[in-house]
């Protein structure tokens, strides 16, 4: 017989699964073929399946070497490693070879873990299963869900939420197993998303500052924080070194302009990105038309109900005959989440963050500065649910719950079907599985493919995903950093094409170690296509070049 409390937990878990299933019904129905978009999602799917291949074959010596940017190594560290997501997807790889299906199963499990973590955290803080359910929804479908859905790695924050749970479980002893668990969770978060791991460490630091302010012995706080960081470093040291080596070998540098481009604007916090029921009307559409922030990344208005409830939970209003008073709660959770909100808001704006990025070690890691808003939304969700917990009137309590759910839940979630494989991939598979083969695809990068960057990104991401099937090593590639070396190669290729010099083109690709050239004419811009057509016949008849498919050439 299940105890009443446990039954409630199971009941609310089922309620979440039903809610989630309704919202993501389109993806559930098309789980083997569809993505939320065909830009970053094929790219992320490719990394996860590359990792799974290395893990299954116990090929740990090549775990850090993705099959792109040939002949460069250590390329896994040009972006998030997605090792955590890959470990989640690993068991599914024994039952299916479909990379899209594997990814979508990881997608669903990730959001389930996000909800479970948030539910457990709120249950720890509020001791109420219904409010924990609402808190779980407020976290899972926060504005961050809408602004960062295109970057799935940023939706993998369940270790961060579990970290908060164990922080609130820490006691006054200098050491407890909680600190080791938190260190393990930071390590897990780091392998899922470097950004979220950095947010986790900053949040842990803030938590212990609050504890010291509230009277905890600073030596105890320093001891606990040190154990957490030491555990993290011991577990992830090899990966941290990998990032440092990659930064040095690829000479990765970020200009101030990048941080500003990918930062939020103050105006972002007045324009909603949600598509819930409250936002499906002409008034909101008219208001949205005034939003002129289109380039880079953005933040979002937290939501009508979430904002109102969050303010009411943050500020205590008092009234007497002579004056109205405003008070703030100073208990540990309130101070902690208030600090998260302040840090998240200020750092997301770009300009206040620049001094930290320039002068404080590791802060330059966060290029997508707007993503600091995650901390703001977590704090608002806490204060909103906290306020609901204090409502005495059953009618107002119910109304607040219904309005908050309506505010945060998406009205629709659309996915898209496309194909990442082409006819030439069968030929490529035959060649590349027989021996190590280096493939060069034209266009070279996402900047010179199609008529816009979005189309170009989709092109290169789909070709990366296709390499899971055809097993080729690519000269091309896309990651979180644009390699100058690849852009130099691109210039050499187009110089040869534009000068109508097939022999020069042969020498350029041969000098790069290319074995096969594949020209994707549908993605070439008008000028490049015209110039390519001029040299196509001569290039295909060169000594050392053999056409083995439609615009597919073997370089001998």
PDB file of N, CA and C in Angstrom, residues 25-75:
ATOM      1  N   UNK A  25       2.916  16.784 -28.259  1.00  0.00           N
ATOM      2  CA  UNK A  25       2.264  15.697 -28.994  1.00  0.00           C
ATOM      3  C   UNK A  25       2.781  15.583 -30.431  1.00  0.00           C
ATOM      4  N   UNK A  26       3.083  16.715 -31.053  1.00  0.00           N
ATOM      5  CA  UNK A  26       3.585  16.676 -32.428  1.00  0.00           C
ATOM      6  C   UNK A  26       4.926  15.950 -32.499  1.00  0.00           C
ATOM      7  N   UNK A  27       5.790  16.201 -31.521  1.00  0.00           N
ATOM      8  CA  UNK A  27       7.096  15.533 -31.497  1.00  0.00           C
ATOM      9  C   UNK A  27       6.949  14.063 -31.120  1.00  0.00           C
ATOM     10  N   UNK A  28       6.010  13.760 -30.227  1.00  0.00           N
ATOM     11  CA  UNK A  28       5.773  12.367 -29.849  1.00  0.00           C
ATOM     12  C   UNK A  28       5.294  11.546 -31.041  1.00  0.00           C
ATOM     13  N   UNK A  29       4.394  12.129 -31.830  1.00  0.00           N
ATOM     14  CA  UNK A  29       3.847  11.427 -32.988  1.00  0.00           C
ATOM     15  C   UNK A  29       4.923  11.207 -34.051  1.00  0.00           C
ATOM     16  N   UNK A  30       5.831  12.175 -34.159  1.00  0.00           N
ATOM     17  CA  UNK A  30       6.878  12.116 -35.190  1.00  0.00           C
ATOM     18  C   UNK A  30       8.263  11.978 -34.559  1.00  0.00           C
ATOM     19  N   UNK A  31       8.349  11.149 -33.552  1.00  0.00           N
ATOM     20  CA  UNK A  31       9.566  11.067 -32.739  1.00  0.00           C
ATOM     21  C   UNK A  31      10.774  10.557 -33.519  1.00  0.00           C
ATOM     22  N   UNK A  32      10.554   9.835 -34.604  1.00  0.00           N
ATOM     23  CA  UNK A  32      11.668   9.260 -35.367  1.00  0.00           C
ATOM     24  C   UNK A  32      12.149  10.155 -36.499  1.00  0.00           C
ATOM     25  N   UNK A  33      11.417  11.235 -36.770  1.00  0.00           N
ATOM     26  CA  UNK A  33      11.738  12.033 -37.962  1.00  0.00           C
ATOM     27  C   UNK A  33      11.861  13.529 -37.715  1.00  0.00           C
ATOM     28  N   UNK A  34      11.243  14.049 -36.654  1.00  0.00           N
ATOM     29  CA  UNK A  34      11.117  15.498 -36.495  1.00  0.00           C
ATOM     30  C   UNK A  34      12.052  16.086 -35.451  1.00  0.00           C
ATOM     31  N   UNK A  35      12.372  17.361 -35.647  1.00  0.00           N
ATOM     32  CA  UNK A  35      13.107  18.173 -34.679  1.00  0.00           C
ATOM     33  C   UNK A  35      12.333  19.466 -34.421  1.00  0.00           C
ATOM     34  N   UNK A  36      12.581  20.107 -33.284  1.00  0.00           N
ATOM     35  CA  UNK A  36      12.013  21.448 -33.075  1.00  0.00           C
ATOM     36  C   UNK A  36      12.515  22.447 -34.113  1.00  0.00           C
ATOM     37  N   UNK A  37      13.723  22.271 -34.600  1.00  0.00           N
ATOM     38  CA  UNK A  37      14.228  23.022 -35.751  1.00  0.00           C
ATOM     39  C   UNK A  37      15.360  22.213 -36.369  1.00  0.00           C
ATOM     40  N   UNK A  38      15.751  22.592 -37.589  1.00  0.00           N
ATOM     41  CA  UNK A  38      16.806  21.853 -38.291  1.00  0.00           C
ATOM     42  C   UNK A  38      18.068  22.698 -38.431  1.00  0.00           C
ATOM     43  N   UNK A  39      18.365  23.442 -37.363  1.00  0.00           N
ATOM     44  CA  UNK A  39      19.610  24.211 -37.320  1.00  0.00           C
ATOM     45  C   UNK A  39      20.534  23.592 -36.267  1.00  0.00           C
ATOM     46  N   UNK A  40      20.358  23.961 -35.013  1.00  0.00           N
ATOM     47  CA  UNK A  40      21.231  23.410 -33.971  1.00  0.00           C
ATOM     48  C   UNK A  40      20.901  21.961 -33.623  1.00  0.00           C
ATOM     49  N   UNK A  41      19.662  21.534 -33.814  1.00  0.00           N
ATOM     50  CA  UNK A  41      19.290  20.187 -33.368  1.00  0.00           C
ATOM     51  C   UNK A  41      20.000  19.072 -34.133  1.00  0.00           C
ATOM     52  N   UNK A  42      20.146  19.137 -35.458  1.00  0.00           N
ATOM     53  CA  UNK A  42      20.968  18.111 -36.118  1.00  0.00           C
ATOM     54  C   UNK A  42      22.412  18.135 -35.637  1.00  0.00           C
ATOM     55  N   UNK A  43      22.913  19.330 -35.354  1.00  0.00           N
ATOM     56  CA  UNK A  43      24.282  19.484 -34.845  1.00  0.00           C
ATOM     57  C   UNK A  43      24.438  18.793 -33.495  1.00  0.00           C
ATOM     58  N   UNK A  44      23.506  19.042 -32.580  1.00  0.00           N
ATOM     59  CA  UNK A  44      23.562  18.431 -31.254  1.00  0.00           C
ATOM     60  C   UNK A  44      23.376  16.919 -31.340  1.00  0.00           C
ATOM     61  N   UNK A  45      22.485  16.496 -32.230  1.00  0.00           N
ATOM     62  CA  UNK A  45      22.247  15.063 -32.426  1.00  0.00           C
ATOM     63  C   UNK A  45      23.507  14.372 -32.934  1.00  0.00           C
ATOM     64  N   UNK A  46      24.202  15.032 -33.827  1.00  0.00           N
ATOM     65  CA  UNK A  46      25.464  14.490 -34.350  1.00  0.00           C
ATOM     66  C   UNK A  46      26.497  14.310 -33.239  1.00  0.00           C
ATOM     67  N   UNK A  47      26.681  15.317 -32.387  1.00  0.00           N
ATOM     68  CA  UNK A  47      27.664  15.202 -31.299  1.00  0.00           C
ATOM     69  C   UNK A  47      27.294  14.056 -30.368  1.00  0.00           C
ATOM     70  N   UNK A  48      26.027  13.974 -29.981  1.00  0.00           N
ATOM     71  CA  UNK A  48      25.587  12.918 -29.071  1.00  0.00           C
ATOM     72  C   UNK A  48      25.850  11.545 -29.673  1.00  0.00           C
ATOM     73  N   UNK A  49      25.537  11.377 -30.947  1.00  0.00           N
ATOM     74  CA  UNK A  49      25.735  10.074 -31.576  1.00  0.00           C
ATOM     75  C   UNK A  49      27.208   9.770 -31.833  1.00  0.00           C
ATOM     76  N   UNK A  50      28.017  10.792 -32.069  1.00  0.00           N
ATOM     77  CA  UNK A  50      29.466  10.592 -32.153  1.00  0.00           C
ATOM     78  C   UNK A  50      30.004  10.101 -30.811  1.00  0.00           C
ATOM     79  N   UNK A  51      29.561  10.745 -29.738  1.00  0.00           N
ATOM     80  CA  UNK A  51      29.986  10.327 -28.394  1.00  0.00           C
ATOM     81  C   UNK A  51      29.556   8.900 -28.098  1.00  0.00           C
ATOM     82  N   UNK A  52      28.317   8.580 -28.448  1.00  0.00           N
ATOM     83  CA  UNK A  52      27.798   7.234 -28.202  1.00  0.00           C
ATOM     84  C   UNK A  52      28.634   6.191 -28.952  1.00  0.00           C
ATOM     85  N   UNK A  53      29.011   6.523 -30.186  1.00  0.00           N
ATOM     86  CA  UNK A  53      29.848   5.598 -30.965  1.00  0.00           C
ATOM     87  C   UNK A  53      31.167   5.326 -30.238  1.00  0.00           C
ATOM     88  N   UNK A  54      31.816   6.383 -29.755  1.00  0.00           N
ATOM     89  CA  UNK A  54      33.094   6.217 -29.052  1.00  0.00           C
ATOM     90  C   UNK A  54      32.912   5.442 -27.748  1.00  0.00           C
ATOM     91  N   UNK A  55      31.818   5.709 -27.044  1.00  0.00           N
ATOM     92  CA  UNK A  55      31.572   5.021 -25.774  1.00  0.00           C
ATOM     93  C   UNK A  55      31.278   3.542 -25.997  1.00  0.00           C
ATOM     94  N   UNK A  56      30.453   3.245 -26.991  1.00  0.00           N
ATOM     95  CA  UNK A  56      30.087   1.852 -27.256  1.00  0.00           C
ATOM     96  C   UNK A  56      31.274   1.035 -27.742  1.00  0.00           C
ATOM     97  N   UNK A  57      32.121   1.652 -28.533  1.00  0.00           N
ATOM     98  CA  UNK A  57      33.280   0.928 -29.072  1.00  0.00           C
ATOM     99  C   UNK A  57      34.492   1.012 -28.153  1.00  0.00           C
ATOM    100  N   UNK A  58      34.300   1.654 -26.984  1.00  0.00           N
ATOM    101  CA  UNK A  58      35.379   1.846 -26.002  1.00  0.00           C
ATOM    102  C   UNK A  58      36.583   2.554 -26.624  1.00  0.00           C
ATOM    103  N   UNK A  59      36.290   3.427 -27.586  1.00  0.00           N
ATOM    104  CA  UNK A  59      37.340   4.166 -28.285  1.00  0.00           C
ATOM    105  C   UNK A  59      37.613   5.478 -27.546  1.00  0.00           C
ATOM    106  N   UNK A  60      38.092   5.349 -26.321  1.00  0.00           N
ATOM    107  CA  UNK A  60      38.283   6.531 -25.476  1.00  0.00           C
ATOM    108  C   UNK A  60      39.435   7.418 -25.963  1.00  0.00           C
ATOM    109  N   UNK A  61      40.356   6.845 -26.716  1.00  0.00           N
ATOM    110  CA  UNK A  61      41.480   7.647 -27.219  1.00  0.00           C
ATOM    111  C   UNK A  61      41.021   8.690 -28.232  1.00  0.00           C
ATOM    112  N   UNK A  62      39.866   8.447 -28.849  1.00  0.00           N
ATOM    113  CA  UNK A  62      39.329   9.396 -29.835  1.00  0.00           C
ATOM    114  C   UNK A  62      38.068  10.101 -29.346  1.00  0.00           C
ATOM    115  N   UNK A  63      37.760   9.966 -28.063  1.00  0.00           N
ATOM    116  CA  UNK A  63      36.539  10.567 -27.528  1.00  0.00           C
ATOM    117  C   UNK A  63      36.517  12.077 -27.737  1.00  0.00           C
ATOM    118  N   UNK A  64      37.685  12.701 -27.673  1.00  0.00           N
ATOM    119  CA  UNK A  64      37.755  14.158 -27.782  1.00  0.00           C
ATOM    120  C   UNK A  64      37.893  14.633 -29.232  1.00  0.00           C
ATOM    121  N   UNK A  65      37.929  13.676 -30.169  1.00  0.00           N
ATOM    122  CA  UNK A  65      38.139  14.032 -31.575  1.00  0.00           C
ATOM    123  C   UNK A  65      36.876  13.757 -32.381  1.00  0.00           C
ATOM    124  N   UNK A  66      36.143  14.798 -32.689  1.00  0.00           N
ATOM    125  CA  UNK A  66      34.990  14.654 -33.564  1.00  0.00           C
ATOM    126  C   UNK A  66      35.467  14.514 -35.004  1.00  0.00           C
ATOM    127  N   UNK A  67      34.601  13.984 -35.863  1.00  0.00           N
ATOM    128  CA  UNK A  67      35.015  13.701 -37.243  1.00  0.00           C
ATOM    129  C   UNK A  67      34.839  14.910 -38.167  1.00  0.00           C
ATOM    130  N   UNK A  68      35.139  16.112 -37.643  1.00  0.00           N
ATOM    131  CA  UNK A  68      35.060  17.332 -38.446  1.00  0.00           C
ATOM    132  C   UNK A  68      36.355  18.123 -38.301  1.00  0.00           C
ATOM    133  N   UNK A  69      36.470  19.167 -39.114  1.00  0.00           N
ATOM    134  CA  UNK A  69      37.636  20.063 -39.078  1.00  0.00           C
ATOM    135  C   UNK A  69      38.949  19.305 -39.298  1.00  0.00           C
ATOM    136  N   UNK A  70      38.897  18.259 -40.127  1.00  0.00           N
ATOM    137  CA  UNK A  70      40.115  17.517 -40.438  1.00  0.00           C
ATOM    138  C   UNK A  70      41.180  18.488 -40.947  1.00  0.00           C
ATOM    139  N   UNK A  71      42.429  18.375 -40.488  1.00  0.00           N
ATOM    140  CA  UNK A  71      43.024  17.321 -39.656  1.00  0.00           C
ATOM    141  C   UNK A  71      43.119  17.682 -38.173  1.00  0.00           C
ATOM    142  N   UNK A  72      42.364  18.656 -37.713  1.00  0.00           N
ATOM    143  CA  UNK A  72      42.464  19.098 -36.323  1.00  0.00           C
ATOM    144  C   UNK A  72      41.953  18.021 -35.362  1.00  0.00           C
ATOM    145  N   UNK A  73      42.521  18.014 -34.155  1.00  0.00           N
ATOM    146  CA  UNK A  73      42.081  17.118 -33.085  1.00  0.00           C
ATOM    147  C   UNK A  73      41.556  17.947 -31.916  1.00  0.00           C
ATOM    148  N   UNK A  74      41.057  17.269 -30.898  1.00  0.00           N
ATOM    149  CA  UNK A  74      40.535  17.936 -29.698  1.00  0.00           C
ATOM    150  C   UNK A  74      39.316  18.800 -30.016  1.00  0.00           C
ATOM    151  N   UNK A  75      38.629  18.465 -31.099  1.00  0.00           N
ATOM    152  CA  UNK A  75      37.541  19.313 -31.591  1.00  0.00           C
ATOM    153  C   UNK A  75      36.263  19.211 -30.765  1.00  0.00           C
TER     154      UNK A  75
END
